[in-house]
JSON list of C-alpha atoms in Angstrom, two decimals:
[
{"chain": "A", "resi": 1, "resn": "MET", "atom": "CA", "xyz": [-5.16, -14.37, -21.45]},
{"chain": "A", "resi": 2, "resn": "ALA", "atom": "CA", "xyz": [-8.21, -12.35, -21.74]},
{"chain": "A", "resi": 3, "resn": "ARG", "atom": "CA", "xyz": [-9.22, -10.33, -18.81]},
{"chain": "A", "resi": 4, "resn": "ARG", "atom": "CA", "xyz": [-12.06, -11.63, -16.86]},
{"chain": "A", "resi": 5, "resn": "THR", "atom": "CA", "xyz": [-15.21, -9.71, -17.21]},
{"chain": "A", "resi": 6, "resn": "GLN", "atom": "CA", "xyz": [-17.18, -8.48, -14.18]},
{"chain": "A", "resi": 7, "resn": "GLY", "atom": "CA", "xyz": [-19.00, -11.32, -12.53]},
{"chain": "A", "resi": 8, "resn": "THR", "atom": "CA", "xyz": [-16.43, -13.96, -13.73]},
{"chain": "A", "resi": 9, "resn": "SER", "atom": "CA", "xyz": [-14.79, -16.07, -11.18]},
{"chain": "A", "resi": 10, "resn": "ALA", "atom": "CA", "xyz": [-11.25, -15.21, -10.78]},
{"chain": "A", "resi": 11, "resn": "GLY", "atom": "CA", "xyz": [-10.34, -17.34, -7.82]},
{"chain": "A", "resi": 12, "resn": "LEU", "atom": "CA", "xyz": [-10.07, -14.24, -5.79]},
{"chain": "A", "resi": 13, "resn": "ASP", "atom": "CA", "xyz": [-10.06, -13.50, -2.08]},
{"chain": "A", "resi": 14, "resn": "ARG", "atom": "CA", "xyz": [-8.71, -10.47, 0.17]},
{"chain": "A", "resi": 15, "resn": "GLY", "atom": "CA", "xyz": [-5.60, -12.25, 0.56]},
{"chain": "A", "resi": 16, "resn": "LYS", "atom": "CA", "xyz": [-4.71, -13.35, -2.78]},
{"chain": "A", "resi": 17, "resn": "ILE", "atom": "CA", "xyz": [-5.28, -9.49, -3.86]},
{"chain": "A", "resi": 18, "resn": "ALA", "atom": "CA", "xyz": [-3.22, -8.18, -1.13]},
{"chain": "A", "resi": 19, "resn": "ARG", "atom": "CA", "xyz": [-0.35, -10.41, -1.87]},
{"chain": "A", "resi": 20, "resn": "ALA", "atom": "CA", "xyz": [-0.68, -9.46, -5.35]},
{"chain": "A", "resi": 21, "resn": "ALA", "atom": "CA", "xyz": [-0.75, -5.34, -4.61]},
{"chain": "A", "resi": 22, "resn": "VAL", "atom": "CA", "xyz": [2.16, -5.67, -2.32]},
{"chain": "A", "resi": 23, "resn": "ALA", "atom": "CA", "xyz": [4.42, -7.41, -5.10]},
{"chain": "A", "resi": 24, "resn": "LEU", "atom": "CA", "xyz": [2.92, -4.91, -7.63]},
{"chain": "A", "resi": 25, "resn": "VAL", "atom": "CA", "xyz": [4.32, -2.31, -5.21]},
{"chain": "A", "resi": 26, "resn": "ASP", "atom": "CA", "xyz": [7.38, -4.14, -4.34]},
{"chain": "A", "resi": 27, "resn": "ARG", "atom": "CA", "xyz": [8.00, -4.19, -8.29]},
{"chain": "A", "resi": 28, "resn": "ASP", "atom": "CA", "xyz": [6.85, -0.84, -9.48]},
{"chain": "A", "resi": 29, "resn": "GLY", "atom": "CA", "xyz": [6.53, 1.64, -6.35]},
{"chain": "A", "resi": 30, "resn": "LEU", "atom": "CA", "xyz": [3.58, 3.23, -4.53]},
{"chain": "A", "resi": 31, "resn": "ASP", "atom": "CA", "xyz": [3.38, 6.17, -6.49]},
{"chain": "A", "resi": 32, "resn": "ARG", "atom": "CA", "xyz": [2.52, 4.26, -9.56]},
{"chain": "A", "resi": 33, "resn": "PHE", "atom": "CA", "xyz": [0.12, 2.04, -7.64]},
{"chain": "A", "resi": 34, "resn": "GLY", "atom": "CA", "xyz": [-3.89, 1.78, -8.54]},
{"chain": "A", "resi": 35, "resn": "VAL", "atom": "CA", "xyz": [-6.78, -0.42, -8.84]},
{"chain": "A", "resi": 36, "resn": "ARG", "atom": "CA", "xyz": [-6.75, -0.63, -12.60]},
{"chain": "A", "resi": 37, "resn": "ARG", "atom": "CA", "xyz": [-3.04, -1.36, -12.75]},
{"chain": "A", "resi": 38, "resn": "LEU", "atom": "CA", "xyz": [-3.52, -4.33, -10.16]},
{"chain": "A", "resi": 39, "resn": "ALA", "atom": "CA", "xyz": [-6.82, -5.73, -12.04]},
{"chain": "A", "resi": 40, "resn": "GLN", "atom": "CA", "xyz": [-4.25, -5.79, -15.15]},
{"chain": "A", "resi": 41, "resn": "GLU", "atom": "CA", "xyz": [-1.80, -7.66, -13.17]},
{"chain": "A", "resi": 42, "resn": "LEU", "atom": "CA", "xyz": [-4.85, -10.23, -11.88]},
{"chain": "A", "resi": 43, "resn": "GLU", "atom": "CA", "xyz": [-6.08, -10.09, -15.52]},
{"chain": "A", "resi": 44, "resn": "VAL", "atom": "CA", "xyz": [-9.67, -9.22, -13.91]},
{"chain": "A", "resi": 45, "resn": "ASP", "atom": "CA", "xyz": [-12.18, -6.17, -14.26]},
{"chain": "A", "resi": 46, "resn": "PRO", "atom": "CA", "xyz": [-11.58, -3.85, -11.50]},
{"chain": "A", "resi": 47, "resn": "MET", "atom": "CA", "xyz": [-14.93, -4.28, -10.24]},
{"chain": "A", "resi": 48, "resn": "SER", "atom": "CA", "xyz": [-13.84, -7.82, -9.28]},
{"chain": "A", "resi": 49, "resn": "ILE", "atom": "CA", "xyz": [-11.18, -6.27, -6.74]},
{"chain": "A", "resi": 50, "resn": "TYR", "atom": "CA", "xyz": [-13.64, -4.17, -5.46]},
{"chain": "A", "resi": 51, "resn": "HIS", "atom": "CA", "xyz": [-16.16, -7.18, -4.77]},
{"chain": "A", "resi": 52, "resn": "HIS", "atom": "CA", "xyz": [-13.63, -8.32, -1.87]},
{"chain": "A", "resi": 53, "resn": "VAL", "atom": "CA", "xyz": [-12.17, -5.05, -0.90]},
{"chain": "A", "resi": 54, "resn": "LYS", "atom": "CA", "xyz": [-14.35, -2.15, -0.59]},
{"chain": "A", "resi": 55, "resn": "GLY", "atom": "CA", "xyz": [-12.12, 0.65, -1.91]},
{"chain": "A", "resi": 56, "resn": "LYS", "atom": "CA", "xyz": [-8.56, 1.99, -2.67]},
{"chain": "A", "resi": 57, "resn": "ALA", "atom": "CA", "xyz": [-8.19, 2.85, 1.13]},
{"chain": "A", "resi": 58, "resn": "ALA", "atom": "CA", "xyz": [-9.18, -0.76, 2.21]},
{"chain": "A", "resi": 59, "resn": "LEU", "atom": "CA", "xyz": [-6.86, -2.12, -0.05]},
{"chain": "A", "resi": 60, "resn": "LEU", "atom": "CA", "xyz": [-3.90, -0.19, 1.38]},
{"chain": "A", "resi": 61, "resn": "ASP", "atom": "CA", "xyz": [-4.77, -1.65, 4.71]},
{"chain": "A", "resi": 62, "resn": "ALA", "atom": "CA", "xyz": [-5.22, -5.21, 3.26]},
{"chain": "A", "resi": 63, "resn": "MET", "atom": "CA", "xyz": [-1.46, -4.79, 1.89]},
{"chain": "A", "resi": 64, "resn": "SER", "atom": "CA", "xyz": [-0.21, -3.39, 5.20]},
{"chain": "A", "resi": 65, "resn": "GLU", "atom": "CA", "xyz": [-1.88, -6.45, 7.10]},
{"chain": "A", "resi": 66, "resn": "ALA", "atom": "CA", "xyz": [-0.45, -8.82, 4.43]},
{"chain": "A", "resi": 67, "resn": "VAL", "atom": "CA", "xyz": [3.24, -7.68, 4.90]},
{"chain": "A", "resi": 68, "resn": "LEU", "atom": "CA", "xyz": [2.41, -7.81, 8.74]},
{"chain": "A", "resi": 69, "resn": "VAL", "atom": "CA", "xyz": [1.49, -11.26, 8.49]},
{"chain": "A", "resi": 70, "resn": "GLU", "atom": "CA", "xyz": [4.48, -12.22, 6.26]},
{"chain": "A", "resi": 71, "resn": "MET", "atom": "CA", "xyz": [6.76, -10.76, 9.20]},
{"chain": "A", "resi": 72, "resn": "MET", "atom": "CA", "xyz": [5.03, -12.72, 12.06]},
{"chain": "A", "resi": 73, "resn": "SER", "atom": "CA", "xyz": [4.44, -16.13, 10.02]},
{"chain": "A", "resi": 74, "resn": "GLY", "atom": "CA", "xyz": [8.02, -16.84, 10.35]},
{"chain": "A", "resi": 75, "resn": "ALA", "atom": "CA", "xyz": [8.82, -15.14, 13.84]},
{"chain": "A", "resi": 76, "resn": "GLY", "atom": "CA", "xyz": [7.83, -18.15, 16.19]},
{"chain": "A", "resi": 77, "resn": "ASP", "atom": "CA", "xyz": [6.95, -17.27, 19.68]},
{"chain": "A", "resi": 78, "resn": "PRO", "atom": "CA", "xyz": [8.61, -13.97, 21.76]},
{"chain": "A", "resi": 79, "resn": "PRO", "atom": "CA", "xyz": [11.20, -14.59, 23.97]},
{"chain": "A", "resi": 80, "resn": "GLY", "atom": "CA", "xyz": [10.60, -14.00, 27.86]},
{"chain": "A", "resi": 81, "resn": "GLY", "atom": "CA", "xyz": [10.98, -10.53, 29.23]},
{"chain": "A", "resi": 82, "resn": "TRP", "atom": "CA", "xyz": [9.93, -7.31, 27.89]},
{"chain": "A", "resi": 83, "resn": "VAL", "atom": "CA", "xyz": [13.26, -6.16, 26.51]},
{"chain": "A", "resi": 84, "resn": "GLU", "atom": "CA", "xyz": [13.52, -9.28, 24.80]},
{"chain": "A", "resi": 85, "resn": "THR", "atom": "CA", "xyz": [10.07, -9.29, 23.54]},
{"chain": "A", "resi": 86, "resn": "ALA", "atom": "CA", "xyz": [10.60, -5.26, 22.31]},
{"chain": "A", "resi": 87, "resn": "ARG", "atom": "CA", "xyz": [13.93, -6.20, 20.41]},
{"chain": "A", "resi": 88, "resn": "TRP", "atom": "CA", "xyz": [12.09, -9.20, 18.82]},
{"chain": "A", "resi": 89, "resn": "ILE", "atom": "CA", "xyz": [9.53, -7.26, 17.60]},
{"chain": "A", "resi": 90, "resn": "ALA", "atom": "CA", "xyz": [12.04, -4.50, 16.44]},
{"chain": "A", "resi": 91, "resn": "GLN", "atom": "CA", "xyz": [14.22, -6.61, 14.64]},
{"chain": "A", "resi": 92, "resn": "HIS", "atom": "CA", "xyz": [11.54, -8.58, 12.55]},
{"chain": "A", "resi": 93, "resn": "TYR", "atom": "CA", "xyz": [10.03, -4.89, 11.61]},
{"chain": "A", "resi": 94, "resn": "ARG", "atom": "CA", "xyz": [13.39, -3.80, 10.38]},
{"chain": "A", "resi": 95, "resn": "ASP", "atom": "CA", "xyz": [13.71, -6.88, 8.34]},
{"chain": "A", "resi": 96, "resn": "LEU", "atom": "CA", "xyz": [10.27, -6.36, 6.93]},
{"chain": "A", "resi": 97, "resn": "ALA", "atom": "CA", "xyz": [10.99, -2.72, 6.26]},
{"chain": "A", "resi": 98, "resn": "TYR", "atom": "CA", "xyz": [14.12, -4.04, 3.95]},
{"chain": "A", "resi": 99, "resn": "ARG", "atom": "CA", "xyz": [12.02, -6.69, 2.13]},
{"chain": "A", "resi": 100, "resn": "HIS", "atom": "CA", "xyz": [9.42, -4.35, 1.31]},
{"chain": "A", "resi": 101, "resn": "PRO", "atom": "CA", "xyz": [10.89, -0.51, 1.18]},
{"chain": "A", "resi": 102, "resn": "GLU", "atom": "CA", "xyz": [8.04, 0.27, -1.36]},
{"chain": "A", "resi": 103, "resn": "VAL", "atom": "CA", "xyz": [4.99, -0.83, 0.61]},
{"chain": "A", "resi": 104, "resn": "PHE", "atom": "CA", "xyz": [6.75, 0.37, 4.34]},
{"chain": "A", "resi": 105, "resn": "PRO", "atom": "CA", "xyz": [5.59, 3.70, 4.07]},
{"chain": "A", "resi": 106, "resn": "LEU", "atom": "CA", "xyz": [2.00, 2.44, 4.51]},
{"chain": "A", "resi": 107, "resn": "LEU", "atom": "CA", "xyz": [2.88, 0.93, 7.78]},
{"chain": "A", "resi": 108, "resn": "VAL", "atom": "CA", "xyz": [3.60, 4.53, 8.75]},
{"chain": "A", "resi": 109, "resn": "THR", "atom": "CA", "xyz": [1.02, 6.63, 7.50]},
{"chain": "A", "resi": 110, "resn": "ARG", "atom": "CA", "xyz": [-1.82, 4.49, 8.27]},
{"chain": "A", "resi": 111, "resn": "ALA", "atom": "CA", "xyz": [-3.27, 3.20, 11.51]},
{"chain": "A", "resi": 112, "resn": "GLN", "atom": "CA", "xyz": [-2.33, -0.30, 12.26]},
{"chain": "A", "resi": 113, "resn": "LEU", "atom": "CA", "xyz": [-5.54, -1.98, 13.61]},
{"chain": "A", "resi": 114, "resn": "ASN", "atom": "CA", "xyz": [-5.47, -5.25, 12.14]},
{"chain": "A", "resi": 115, "resn": "PRO", "atom": "CA", "xyz": [-5.33, -8.35, 14.06]},
{"chain": "A", "resi": 116, "resn": "VAL", "atom": "CA", "xyz": [-1.81, -9.21, 13.71]},
{"chain": "A", "resi": 117, "resn": "ALA", "atom": "CA", "xyz": [-0.19, -5.64, 14.51]},
{"chain": "A", "resi": 118, "resn": "LEU", "atom": "CA", "xyz": [-2.50, -5.70, 17.68]},
{"chain": "A", "resi": 119, "resn": "THR", "atom": "CA", "xyz": [-1.26, -9.24, 18.66]},
{"chain": "A", "resi": 120, "resn": "ALA", "atom": "CA", "xyz": [2.27, -8.15, 18.51]},
{"chain": "A", "resi": 121, "resn": "LEU", "atom": "CA", "xyz": [1.57, -5.04, 20.69]},
{"chain": "A", "resi": 122, "resn": "ASN", "atom": "CA", "xyz": [-0.58, -7.10, 23.26]},
{"chain": "A", "resi": 123, "resn": "GLN", "atom": "CA", "xyz": [2.55, -9.32, 23.57]},
{"chain": "A", "resi": 124, "resn": "LEU", "atom": "CA", "xyz": [4.89, -6.43, 24.23]},
{"chain": "A", "resi": 125, "resn": "VAL", "atom": "CA", "xyz": [2.34, -4.79, 26.78]},
{"chain": "A", "resi": 126, "resn": "ASP", "atom": "CA", "xyz": [1.60, -8.18, 28.51]},
{"chain": "A", "resi": 127, "resn": "ALA", "atom": "CA", "xyz": [5.61, -8.60, 28.86]},
{"chain": "A", "resi": 128, "resn": "MET", "atom": "CA", "xyz": [5.92, -5.32, 30.23]},
{"chain": "A", "resi": 129, "resn": "ARG", "atom": "CA", "xyz": [3.03, -5.63, 32.89]},
{"chain": "A", "resi": 130, "resn": "THR", "atom": "CA", "xyz": [4.00, -9.26, 34.02]},
{"chain": "A", "resi": 131, "resn": "ALA", "atom": "CA", "xyz": [7.61, -7.45, 34.63]},
{"chain": "A", "resi": 132, "resn": "GLY", "atom": "CA", "xyz": [5.84, -4.99, 37.10]},
{"chain": "A", "resi": 133, "resn": "LEU", "atom": "CA", "xyz": [6.67, -1.86, 34.83]},
{"chain": "A", "resi": 134, "resn": "PRO", "atom": "CA", "xyz": [4.22, 0.99, 35.74]},
{"chain": "A", "resi": 135, "resn": "ASP", "atom": "CA", "xyz": [1.03, 1.41, 33.27]},
{"chain": "A", "resi": 136, "resn": "ARG", "atom": "CA", "xyz": [1.99, 4.98, 32.39]},
{"chain": "A", "resi": 137, "resn": "VAL", "atom": "CA", "xyz": [5.45, 3.54, 31.03]},
{"chain": "A", "resi": 138, "resn": "VAL", "atom": "CA", "xyz": [3.70, 0.58, 29.54]},
{"chain": "A", "resi": 139, "resn": "ALA", "atom": "CA", "xyz": [0.98, 2.79, 27.61]},
{"chain": "A", "resi": 140, "resn": "ASP", "atom": "CA", "xyz": [3.66, 4.98, 26.32]},
{"chain": "A", "resi": 141, "resn": "ALA", "atom": "CA", "xyz": [5.81, 2.03, 25.02]},
{"chain": "A", "resi": 142, "resn": "PRO", "atom": "CA", "xyz": [4.20, 1.12, 21.62]},
{"chain": "A", "resi": 143, "resn": "MET", "atom": "CA", "xyz": [4.39, 4.89, 20.60]},
{"chain": "A", "resi": 144, "resn": "THR", "atom": "CA", "xyz": [7.87, 5.22, 21.83]},
{"chain": "A", "resi": 145, "resn": "LEU", "atom": "CA", "xyz": [9.28, 2.29, 20.11]},
{"chain": "A", "resi": 146, "resn": "PHE", "atom": "CA", "xyz": [7.39, 2.69, 17.01]},
{"chain": "A", "resi": 147, "resn": "GLY", "atom": "CA", "xyz": [8.00, 6.35, 16.78]},
{"chain": "A", "resi": 148, "resn": "PHE", "atom": "CA", "xyz": [11.76, 5.47, 16.72]},
{"chain": "A", "resi": 149, "resn": "LEU", "atom": "CA", "xyz": [11.54, 2.52, 14.45]},
{"chain": "A", "resi": 150, "resn": "ASN", "atom": "CA", "xyz": [9.48, 4.37, 11.65]},
{"chain": "A", "resi": 151, "resn": "GLY", "atom": "CA", "xyz": [11.49, 7.33, 11.69]},
{"chain": "A", "resi": 152, "resn": "TYR", "atom": "CA", "xyz": [14.71, 5.67, 11.70]},
{"chain": "A", "resi": 153, "resn": "LEU", "atom": "CA", "xyz": [13.58, 3.06, 8.91]},
{"chain": "A", "resi": 154, "resn": "LEU", "atom": "CA", "xyz": [12.10, 5.77, 6.78]},
{"chain": "A", "resi": 155, "resn": "ALA", "atom": "CA", "xyz": [15.28, 7.48, 6.78]},
{"chain": "A", "resi": 156, "resn": "VAL", "atom": "CA", "xyz": [17.96, 4.95, 6.06]},
{"chain": "A", "resi": 157, "resn": "LEU", "atom": "CA", "xyz": [15.62, 3.24, 3.47]},
{"chain": "A", "resi": 158, "resn": "ASN", "atom": "CA", "xyz": [16.26, 6.58, 1.62]},
{"chain": "A", "resi": 159, "resn": "GLY", "atom": "CA", "xyz": [19.87, 6.99, 2.40]},
{"chain": "A", "resi": 160, "resn": "GLN", "atom": "CA", "xyz": [23.33, 5.34, 1.90]},
{"chain": "A", "resi": 161, "resn": "PRO", "atom": "CA", "xyz": [24.13, 2.74, 4.59]},
{"chain": "A", "resi": 162, "resn": "GLY", "atom": "CA", "xyz": [27.66, 3.00, 5.78]},
{"chain": "A", "resi": 163, "resn": "ALA", "atom": "CA", "xyz": [28.02, 6.53, 4.76]},
{"chain": "A", "resi": 164, "resn": "SER", "atom": "CA", "xyz": [28.84, 9.48, 7.19]},
{"chain": "A", "resi": 165, "resn": "PRO", "atom": "CA", "xyz": [27.08, 12.51, 6.49]},
{"chain": "A", "resi": 166, "resn": "ALA", "atom": "CA", "xyz": [29.23, 15.51, 4.97]},
{"chain": "A", "resi": 167, "resn": "VAL", "atom": "CA", "xyz": [29.54, 18.44, 7.38]},
{"chain": "A", "resi": 168, "resn": "ASP", "atom": "CA", "xyz": [31.56, 21.45, 6.82]},
{"chain": "A", "resi": 169, "resn": "PRO", "atom": "CA", "xyz": [33.80, 21.68, 9.82]},
{"chain": "A", "resi": 170, "resn": "ALA", "atom": "CA", "xyz": [34.30, 25.45, 9.71]},
{"chain": "A", "resi": 171, "resn": "ALA", "atom": "CA", "xyz": [30.66, 26.14, 9.97]},
{"chain": "A", "resi": 172, "resn": "TYR", "atom": "CA", "xyz": [29.53, 23.16, 12.04]},
{"chain": "A", "resi": 173, "resn": "PRO", "atom": "CA", "xyz": [32.69, 22.16, 14.04]},
{"chain": "A", "resi": 174, "resn": "ALA", "atom": "CA", "xyz": [30.94, 20.57, 16.96]},
{"chain": "A", "resi": 175, "resn": "LEU", "atom": "CA", "xyz": [28.77, 18.47, 14.54]},
{"chain": "A", "resi": 176, "resn": "ALA", "atom": "CA", "xyz": [31.69, 17.64, 12.51]},
{"chain": "A", "resi": 177, "resn": "SER", "atom": "CA", "xyz": [33.75, 16.40, 15.38]},
{"chain": "A", "resi": 178, "resn": "VAL", "atom": "CA", "xyz": [31.10, 13.50, 15.89]},
{"chain": "A", "resi": 179, "resn": "THR", "atom": "CA", "xyz": [30.46, 12.75, 12.15]},
{"chain": "A", "resi": 180, "resn": "PRO", "atom": "CA", "xyz": [33.52, 10.15, 12.06]},
{"chain": "A", "resi": 181, "resn": "LEU", "atom": "CA", "xyz": [31.21, 7.87, 14.56]},
{"chain": "A", "resi": 182, "resn": "GLN", "atom": "CA", "xyz": [28.50, 7.84, 12.38]},
{"chain": "A", "resi": 183, "resn": "HIS", "atom": "CA", "xyz": [29.91, 5.93, 9.84]},
{"chain": "A", "resi": 184, "resn": "ASP", "atom": "CA", "xyz": [27.84, 2.94, 10.61]},
{"chain": "A", "resi": 185, "resn": "TYR", "atom": "CA", "xyz": [24.58, 4.62, 9.54]},
{"chain": "A", "resi": 186, "resn": "GLY", "atom": "CA", "xyz": [22.07, 2.50, 8.45]},
{"chain": "A", "resi": 187, "resn": "THR", "atom": "CA", "xyz": [23.59, -0.58, 9.52]},
{"chain": "A", "resi": 188, "resn": "ALA", "atom": "CA", "xyz": [22.41, -3.29, 11.60]},
{"chain": "A", "resi": 189, "resn": "THR", "atom": "CA", "xyz": [25.20, -2.43, 14.31]},
{"chain": "A", "resi": 190, "resn": "GLU", "atom": "CA", "xyz": [23.61, 1.53, 14.35]},
{"chain": "A", "resi": 191, "resn": "PHE", "atom": "CA", "xyz": [20.02, -0.16, 14.63]},
{"chain": "A", "resi": 192, "resn": "ASP", "atom": "CA", "xyz": [20.93, -2.18, 17.56]},
{"chain": "A", "resi": 193, "resn": "ARG", "atom": "CA", "xyz": [22.57, 0.61, 19.28]},
{"chain": "A", "resi": 194, "resn": "LEU", "atom": "CA", "xyz": [19.69, 3.10, 18.90]},
{"chain": "A", "resi": 195, "resn": "LEU", "atom": "CA", "xyz": [17.20, 0.52, 19.82]},
{"chain": "A", "resi": 196, "resn": "ASP", "atom": "CA", "xyz": [19.33, -0.14, 22.95]},
{"chain": "A", "resi": 197, "resn": "THR", "atom": "CA", "xyz": [19.00, 3.52, 23.78]},
{"chain": "A", "resi": 198, "resn": "VAL", "atom": "CA", "xyz": [15.27, 3.47, 23.20]},
{"chain": "A", "resi": 199, "resn": "LEU", "atom": "CA", "xyz": [14.97, 0.60, 25.71]},
{"chain": "A", "resi": 200, "resn": "ALA", "atom": "CA", "xyz": [17.12, 1.83, 28.21]},
{"chain": "A", "resi": 201, "resn": "GLY", "atom": "CA", "xyz": [14.85, 5.12, 28.42]},
{"chain": "A", "resi": 202, "resn": "LEU", "atom": "CA", "xyz": [11.86, 3.13, 29.11]},
{"chain": "A", "resi": 203, "resn": "GLY", "atom": "CA", "xyz": [13.86, 1.30, 31.59]},
{"chain": "A", "resi": 204, "resn": "ALA", "atom": "CA", "xyz": [14.82, 4.23, 33.34]},
{"chain": "A", "resi": 205, "resn": "ARG", "atom": "CA", "xyz": [11.45, 5.88, 33.42]},
{"chain": "A", "resi": 206, "resn": "ALA", "atom": "CA", "xyz": [10.30, 2.42, 34.89]},
{"chain": "A", "resi": 207, "resn": "ALA", "atom": "CA", "xyz": [13.04, 2.65, 37.57]},
{"chain": "A", "resi": 208, "resn": "ASN", "atom": "CA", "xyz": [11.87, 5.74, 38.68]},
{"chain": "A", "resi": 209, "resn": "PRO", "atom": "CA", "xyz": [8.58, 5.85, 39.80]},
{"chain": "A", "resi": 210, "resn": "GLY", "atom": "CA", "xyz": [8.56, 9.91, 39.82]},
{"chain": "A", "resi": 211, "resn": "ALA", "atom": "CA", "xyz": [8.90, 10.20, 36.20]},
{"chain": "A", "resi": 212, "resn": "ALA", "atom": "CA", "xyz": [6.34, 7.52, 35.10]},
{"chain": "A", "resi": 213, "resn": "ARG", "atom": "CA", "xyz": [3.06, 9.49, 35.55]}
]
């Protein structure tokens, strides 16, 4: 099919462009992504894309929003309780990272101020305030939770799940003594365990008014 020239209707909108961009990055990686390559995939002139998305930065933001919309579209309603809500968000976010590992770095490196991201955070904050947690703990919770999620998921997506790190016991005896306990690196079991640690830390701060300033 011949490429549509500038100004020719291609049935495009922001959502269709973003989903096509996600599919392209899923296939070829973020390093190779560009508006011209996306235009070739859509068989349109690049200016047809810019008519709907104002520049590459806006396109990257649209891609982030597209995968978050996908994440939440099948998530249903959050469960009751702030711990359950936080775990619900975290589990869906992990699933998203594994479905779109090439797109996931965009969620880490770009501010997520789109409605779907803000809605999920609002649900967490609302659940925490309803439970009576101190506002200082509530305000810190999104950064605490996503600091863990983003750092952990970036690490394991580039690692080998289920493999213990190789450590020289002669040089690092204390570290080597605990590496057998890291045999489940990158697995859902490890993720759940570390997530429990993060949530327990937030709960402990909430239970200690003096620490929640």
